[in-house]
XYZ file of C-alpha atoms in Angstrom:
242
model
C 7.892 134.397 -333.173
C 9.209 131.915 -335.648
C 11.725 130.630 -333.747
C 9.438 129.242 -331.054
C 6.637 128.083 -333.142
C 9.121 125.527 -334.897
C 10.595 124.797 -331.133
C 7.098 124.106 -330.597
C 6.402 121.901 -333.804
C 9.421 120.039 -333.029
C 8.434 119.206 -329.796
C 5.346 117.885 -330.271
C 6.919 116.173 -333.019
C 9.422 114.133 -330.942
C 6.654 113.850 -328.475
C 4.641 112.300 -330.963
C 7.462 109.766 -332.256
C 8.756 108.732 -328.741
C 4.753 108.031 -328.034
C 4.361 105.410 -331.165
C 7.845 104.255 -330.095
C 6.827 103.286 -326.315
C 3.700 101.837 -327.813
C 5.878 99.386 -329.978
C 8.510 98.589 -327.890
C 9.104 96.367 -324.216
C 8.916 98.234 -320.841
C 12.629 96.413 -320.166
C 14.015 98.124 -323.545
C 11.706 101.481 -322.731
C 13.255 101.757 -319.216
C 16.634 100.764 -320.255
C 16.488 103.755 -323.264
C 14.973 105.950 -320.420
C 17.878 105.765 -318.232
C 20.596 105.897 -320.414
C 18.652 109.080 -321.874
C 18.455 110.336 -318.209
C 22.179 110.106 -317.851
C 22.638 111.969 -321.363
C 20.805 114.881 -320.481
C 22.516 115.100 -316.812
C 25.944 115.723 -318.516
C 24.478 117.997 -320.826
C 23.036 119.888 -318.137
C 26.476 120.095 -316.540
C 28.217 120.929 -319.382
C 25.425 123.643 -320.275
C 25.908 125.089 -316.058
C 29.314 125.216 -316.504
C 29.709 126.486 -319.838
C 26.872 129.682 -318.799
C 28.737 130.230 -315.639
C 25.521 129.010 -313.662
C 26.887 126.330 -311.720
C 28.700 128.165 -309.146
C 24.425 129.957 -308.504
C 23.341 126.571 -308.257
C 25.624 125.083 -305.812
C 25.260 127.957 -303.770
C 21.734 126.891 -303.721
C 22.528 123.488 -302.711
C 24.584 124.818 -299.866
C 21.453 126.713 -298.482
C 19.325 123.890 -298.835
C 21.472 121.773 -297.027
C 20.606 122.492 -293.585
C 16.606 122.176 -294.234
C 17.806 118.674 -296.554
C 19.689 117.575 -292.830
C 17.234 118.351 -290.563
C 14.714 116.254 -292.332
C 17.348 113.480 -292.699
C 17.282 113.131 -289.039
C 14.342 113.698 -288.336
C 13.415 110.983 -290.848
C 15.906 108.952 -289.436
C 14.862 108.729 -286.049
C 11.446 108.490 -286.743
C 12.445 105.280 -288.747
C 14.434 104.242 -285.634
C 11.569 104.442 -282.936
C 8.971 102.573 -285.694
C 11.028 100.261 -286.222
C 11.820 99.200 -282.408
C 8.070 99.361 -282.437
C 7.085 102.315 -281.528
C 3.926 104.308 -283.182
C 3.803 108.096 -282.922
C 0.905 109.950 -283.347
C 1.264 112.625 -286.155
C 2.740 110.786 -288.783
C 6.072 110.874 -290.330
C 7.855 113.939 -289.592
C 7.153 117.150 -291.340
C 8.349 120.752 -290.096
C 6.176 122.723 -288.088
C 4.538 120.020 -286.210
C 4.849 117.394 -283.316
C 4.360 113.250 -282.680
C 3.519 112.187 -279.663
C 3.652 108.676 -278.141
C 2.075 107.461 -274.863
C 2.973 104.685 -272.342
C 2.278 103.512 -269.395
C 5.452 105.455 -267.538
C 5.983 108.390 -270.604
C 4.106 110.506 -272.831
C 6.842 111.529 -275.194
C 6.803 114.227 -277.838
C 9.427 114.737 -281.023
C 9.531 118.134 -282.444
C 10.290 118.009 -286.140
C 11.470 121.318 -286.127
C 14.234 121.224 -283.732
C 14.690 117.340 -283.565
C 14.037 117.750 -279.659
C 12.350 114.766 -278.085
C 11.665 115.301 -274.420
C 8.415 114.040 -272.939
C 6.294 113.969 -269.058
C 6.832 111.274 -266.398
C 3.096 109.684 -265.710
C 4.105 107.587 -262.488
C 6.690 105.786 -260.817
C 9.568 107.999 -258.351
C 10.049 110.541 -261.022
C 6.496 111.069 -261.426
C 5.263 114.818 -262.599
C 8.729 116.102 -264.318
C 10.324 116.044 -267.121
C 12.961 113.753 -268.723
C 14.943 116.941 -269.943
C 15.348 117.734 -265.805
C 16.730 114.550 -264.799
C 20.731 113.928 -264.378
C 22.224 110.634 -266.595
C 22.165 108.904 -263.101
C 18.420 109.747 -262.481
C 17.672 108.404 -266.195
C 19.125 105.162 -265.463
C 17.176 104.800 -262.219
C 14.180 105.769 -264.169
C 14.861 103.023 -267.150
C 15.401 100.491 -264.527
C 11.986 101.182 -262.956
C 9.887 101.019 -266.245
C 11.224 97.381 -267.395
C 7.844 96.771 -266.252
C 6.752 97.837 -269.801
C 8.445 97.160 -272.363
C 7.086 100.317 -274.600
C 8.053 102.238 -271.959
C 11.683 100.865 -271.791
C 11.999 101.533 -275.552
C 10.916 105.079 -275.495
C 13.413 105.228 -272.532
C 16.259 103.731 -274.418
C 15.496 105.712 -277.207
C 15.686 109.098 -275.427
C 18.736 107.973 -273.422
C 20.744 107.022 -276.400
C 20.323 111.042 -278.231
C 20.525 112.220 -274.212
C 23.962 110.379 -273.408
C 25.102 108.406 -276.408
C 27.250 106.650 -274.198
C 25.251 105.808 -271.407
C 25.740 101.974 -271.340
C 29.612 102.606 -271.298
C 29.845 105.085 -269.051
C 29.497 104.394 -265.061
C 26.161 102.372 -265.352
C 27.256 99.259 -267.191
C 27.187 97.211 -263.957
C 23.367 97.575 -263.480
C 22.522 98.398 -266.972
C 22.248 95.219 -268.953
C 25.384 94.991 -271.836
C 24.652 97.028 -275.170
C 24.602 93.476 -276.328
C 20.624 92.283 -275.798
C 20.487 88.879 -274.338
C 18.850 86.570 -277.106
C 15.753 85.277 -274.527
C 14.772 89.206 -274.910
C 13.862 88.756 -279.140
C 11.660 86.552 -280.773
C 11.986 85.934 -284.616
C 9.170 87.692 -285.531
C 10.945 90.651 -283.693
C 14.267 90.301 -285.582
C 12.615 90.023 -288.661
C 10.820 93.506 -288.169
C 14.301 94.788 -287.231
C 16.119 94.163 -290.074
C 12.396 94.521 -292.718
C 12.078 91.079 -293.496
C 8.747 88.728 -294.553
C 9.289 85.320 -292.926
C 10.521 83.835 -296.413
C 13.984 85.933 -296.556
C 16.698 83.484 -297.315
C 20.306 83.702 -295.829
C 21.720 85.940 -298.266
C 18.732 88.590 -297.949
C 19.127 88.601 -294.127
C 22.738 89.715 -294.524
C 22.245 92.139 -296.790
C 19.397 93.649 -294.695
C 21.860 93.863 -291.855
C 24.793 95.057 -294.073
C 22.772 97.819 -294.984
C 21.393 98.900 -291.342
C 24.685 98.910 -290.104
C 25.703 101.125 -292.857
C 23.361 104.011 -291.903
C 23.613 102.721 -287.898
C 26.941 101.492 -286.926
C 28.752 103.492 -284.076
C 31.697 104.641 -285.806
C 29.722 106.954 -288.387
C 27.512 108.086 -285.674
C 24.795 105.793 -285.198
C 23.655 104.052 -281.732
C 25.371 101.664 -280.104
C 22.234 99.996 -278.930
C 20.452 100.496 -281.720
C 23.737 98.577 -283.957
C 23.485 95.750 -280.869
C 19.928 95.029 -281.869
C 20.620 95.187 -285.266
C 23.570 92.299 -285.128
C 21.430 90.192 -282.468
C 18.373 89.954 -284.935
C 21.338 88.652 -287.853
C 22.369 86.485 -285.330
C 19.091 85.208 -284.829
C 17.775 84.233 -287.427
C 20.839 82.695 -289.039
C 20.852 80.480 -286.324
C 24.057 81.859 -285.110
């Protein structure tokens, strides 16, 4: 009993000096003490996990985690993709066990945050009454060239296309499908601004970093969309006048 009544005393002790402390001294030095003391107690945590043997039970919990951690990861991602290109579903950011929908003129679209699936109902147009999931890549592209009409429509299309066939610009349609390369008339600045997250008073320097970091979590040779990297470099483009 002893033992952890002067565990207890000493902790409201400290808590008591670090509170007449944080009253006396700067945020900047408070934060700066904060973090270094935040990095202290990480190695002594690791020292502590490895010392007790514990650190093998926790990474096995890690491990387990992981798949729940990735699923939300993507899910987050491309729920951060179709916002940003514009698109508003209905349901909120992604959480397990539930469903955003999204209508448009040609699609009413629905992303399961469960599985990740998007799949969605064609309203009108030759393809009217089924499903995007039952179409062949060469049906898709005859359906994406029918909705131009509207634009939402053609980004909820593109969208779906690029998880469906990754490679559907490159593969046999590239002659009737415009380039993965948007043609500049097709953006305005305000556009390229949302793209990359920027207020209409980003200098040079922020507009490249903004793209430097899309293209690190986008770019095609760690996975990302090709299209989706293509809008990303025409919005840099842009607006740096280049």
């Amino acid at each position: 009993m002893l033992p952890q009544l002067i565990l207890i005393l000493g902790a409201l002790l400290a808590f008591w000096l670090l509170s007449n402390w944080f009253a006396r001294v700067k945020p900047s030095v408070a934060a700066r003490v904060l973090k270094r003391a935040g990095y202290a107690a990480l190695v002594v945590l690791g020292l502590w996990l490895v010392l007790t043997g514990k650190l093998a039970g926790l990474f096995a919990i890690a491990m387990g985690l992981m798949p729940w951690v990735m699923r939300l990861a993507r899910l987050h991602g491309l729920y951060q993709v179709l916002r940003r290109f514009g698109i508003q579903m209905r349901g909120g950011a992604p959480s397990p066990g539930k469903a955003s929908q999204v209508e448009t003129r040609f699609l009413r679209m629905e992303l399961d945050h469960d599985s990740g699936r998007l799949d969605g109902d064609i309203l009108e147009g030759t393809y009217g009454g089924r499903r995007l999931s039952q179409l062949s890549e060469a049906q898709a592209v005859e359906l994406w060239r029918e909705v131009q009409a509207d634009s939402e429509s053609a980004r909820v299309l593109e969208a779906w296309l690029e998880r469906a066939w990754p490679e559907w610009r490159e593969d046999g349609w590239r002659e009737d499908a415009h380039p993965a390369q948007p043609s500049k008339s097709g953006m305005t600045m305000d556009e390229a601004r949302e793209i990359l997250g920027l207020s209409a008073t980003a200098g040079a320097d922020d507009i490249r970093a903004a793209h430097r970091r899309l293209m690190l979590a986008n770019h095609p040779d760690h996975g990302g969309s090709t299209w989706i990297a293509a809008r990303i470099n025409q919005a840099r483009d842009l607006l740096l006048g280049g």
